[in-house]
Coordinates of C-alpha atoms in Angstrom, one line a residue:
M525 CA 19.0 -13.7 -17.7
P526 CA 18.5 -17.6 -15.4
Y527 CA 16.0 -18.0 -12.7
P528 CA 17.2 -17.7 -9.2
P529 CA 17.8 -21.2 -7.2
S530 CA 14.8 -22.4 -5.8
D531 CA 14.5 -24.9 -2.9
S532 CA 12.0 -27.2 -2.8
T533 CA 11.1 -27.1 0.6
Q534 CA 9.9 -23.0 0.1
S535 CA 6.2 -22.6 0.4
I536 CA 5.0 -21.6 -3.0
D537 CA 4.0 -17.4 -1.2
E538 CA 7.6 -17.5 -0.6
L539 CA 9.0 -18.4 -3.9
E540 CA 6.6 -15.8 -5.2
K541 CA 8.6 -13.3 -3.0
Q542 CA 11.6 -14.2 -4.5
L543 CA 10.8 -13.9 -7.8
L544 CA 9.0 -10.7 -8.1
A545 CA 11.9 -9.8 -6.2
T546 CA 14.7 -10.5 -8.3
W547 CA 12.2 -9.0 -11.8
K548 CA 12.6 -5.6 -9.4
N549 CA 15.5 -5.9 -9.0
E550 CA 17.0 -6.5 -11.8
R551 CA 14.2 -3.8 -13.8
L552 CA 12.8 -6.8 -16.0
F553 CA 9.9 -4.9 -17.2
T554 CA 11.8 -1.0 -17.8
R555 CA 14.4 -3.1 -19.7
V556 CA 12.1 -5.6 -22.0
S557 CA 10.2 -2.0 -22.6
D558 CA 13.4 0.1 -23.4
A559 CA 14.8 -2.6 -25.7
T560 CA 12.1 -1.8 -28.3
R561 CA 11.2 1.9 -27.0
Y562 CA 12.0 3.2 -30.6
G563 CA 9.6 0.5 -33.0
P564 CA 6.6 1.5 -34.5
P565 CA 4.4 2.5 -31.8
F566 CA 1.8 0.5 -30.4
I567 CA -0.6 2.4 -28.1
F568 CA -2.3 0.1 -25.6
F569 CA -4.9 1.6 -23.5
E570 CA -6.5 -0.1 -20.9
G571 CA -10.2 -0.4 -19.9
P572 CA -10.0 1.3 -16.1
P573 CA -11.6 -1.2 -13.0
T574 CA -14.2 0.3 -11.3
A575 CA -12.2 2.1 -8.3
N576 CA -15.1 0.8 -5.9
G577 CA -14.0 -2.7 -5.4
R578 CA -10.4 -5.4 -5.1
P579 CA -9.4 -7.4 -8.0
G580 CA -10.9 -10.5 -8.9
I581 CA -10.4 -13.5 -10.4
H582 CA -11.3 -12.5 -13.8
H583 CA -9.4 -9.1 -13.4
V584 CA -6.3 -11.7 -13.2
F585 CA -7.7 -13.0 -16.3
S586 CA -8.8 -10.0 -18.7
R587 CA -5.3 -8.3 -17.3
T588 CA -2.9 -11.9 -18.7
L589 CA -5.1 -11.3 -22.6
K590 CA -4.1 -7.9 -22.3
D591 CA -0.8 -8.6 -21.3
L592 CA 0.0 -10.9 -24.2
V593 CA -1.4 -8.8 -26.7
C594 CA 1.1 -6.1 -25.9
R595 CA 3.9 -8.6 -25.1
Y596 CA 3.2 -10.1 -28.5
H597 CA 3.7 -6.5 -30.0
A598 CA 6.6 -5.8 -28.4
M599 CA 8.1 -9.4 -29.2
L600 CA 7.4 -7.8 -33.2
G601 CA 9.6 -5.0 -32.2
Q602 CA 7.2 -2.6 -31.7
G603 CA 7.6 0.5 -28.8
V604 CA 4.4 -0.9 -26.6
T605 CA 3.3 2.2 -24.8
R606 CA 0.8 1.2 -22.0
I607 CA -1.8 3.6 -21.1
A608 CA -3.9 2.1 -18.0
G609 CA -6.9 3.6 -17.0
W610 CA -8.7 4.0 -13.6
D611 CA -12.3 5.0 -13.3
T612 CA -13.4 6.9 -10.6
H613 CA -17.0 8.0 -11.6
G614 CA -19.0 8.8 -8.4
L615 CA -22.3 6.3 -8.3
P616 CA -20.9 2.8 -7.5
V617 CA -18.3 4.8 -4.5
E618 CA -21.2 7.1 -3.3
I619 CA -23.3 3.7 -3.1
E620 CA -20.6 2.3 -0.9
V621 CA -19.7 4.8 1.4
E622 CA -24.0 5.4 1.9
K623 CA -23.9 1.9 2.9
S624 CA -21.1 2.6 4.8
L625 CA -22.7 5.3 7.2
N626 CA -26.6 3.8 6.6
I627 CA -27.8 6.9 4.7
S628 CA -29.5 6.4 1.5
G629 CA -30.4 9.7 -0.7
K630 CA -29.1 13.5 -1.3
R631 CA -31.0 14.8 2.1
Q632 CA -28.9 12.4 4.6
I633 CA -25.9 12.4 2.7
E634 CA -26.4 17.0 3.6
A635 CA -27.9 16.3 6.7
Y636 CA -24.3 13.9 6.9
G637 CA -22.7 17.2 5.6
I638 CA -21.3 16.9 1.9
E639 CA -17.7 18.5 2.8
R640 CA -17.6 15.1 5.0
F641 CA -19.3 12.7 2.8
N642 CA -16.8 14.0 0.1
K643 CA -14.3 13.1 1.7
L644 CA -15.2 9.6 2.6
C645 CA -15.9 8.7 -1.1
R646 CA -12.3 10.4 -1.6
D647 CA -11.1 7.9 0.8
S648 CA -13.0 5.1 -0.4
V649 CA -11.3 5.1 -3.7
F650 CA -8.2 4.6 -2.3
K651 CA -8.9 2.1 -0.1
Y652 CA -8.4 -0.4 -3.4
K653 CA -5.7 1.1 -4.8
T654 CA -2.7 -0.7 -3.4
D655 CA -4.7 -4.3 -4.4
W656 CA -4.6 -2.9 -7.7
E657 CA -0.9 -2.4 -7.7
S658 CA 0.0 -4.8 -5.9
L659 CA -2.6 -7.5 -8.8
S660 CA -0.5 -5.6 -11.5
D661 CA 3.0 -6.3 -9.6
R662 CA 2.0 -9.8 -8.8
I663 CA 1.1 -10.9 -12.6
G664 CA 4.0 -9.5 -14.0

């Protein structure tokens, strides 16, 4: 499948959007995965990011290395299953929410209201979900 023609006057951002759209329209990841579905299984459990921060360049680096391992096994004809983790352990999330409310500790949380505090913690976890999904799409 050839790459679409590119315009040298396009910005890098425009070119990236065009390439991502091509990958999505052609269902590239799914097609590659389907091609080796019935091969000997190779299951890859990806260690999860924490749920209280945006992805950084170090995440791109580690995701790239993990992806290379999976692609290598797919090229060997193995059926690669990728299982991604999502670490939502409470302490970092709670600390972030406490800082945003300018409170600290059990007594102040109880005074604020445990139910309200828990809702803010859940909202905080999902605040970064879109950023992580976007990173996964953008690095292919």
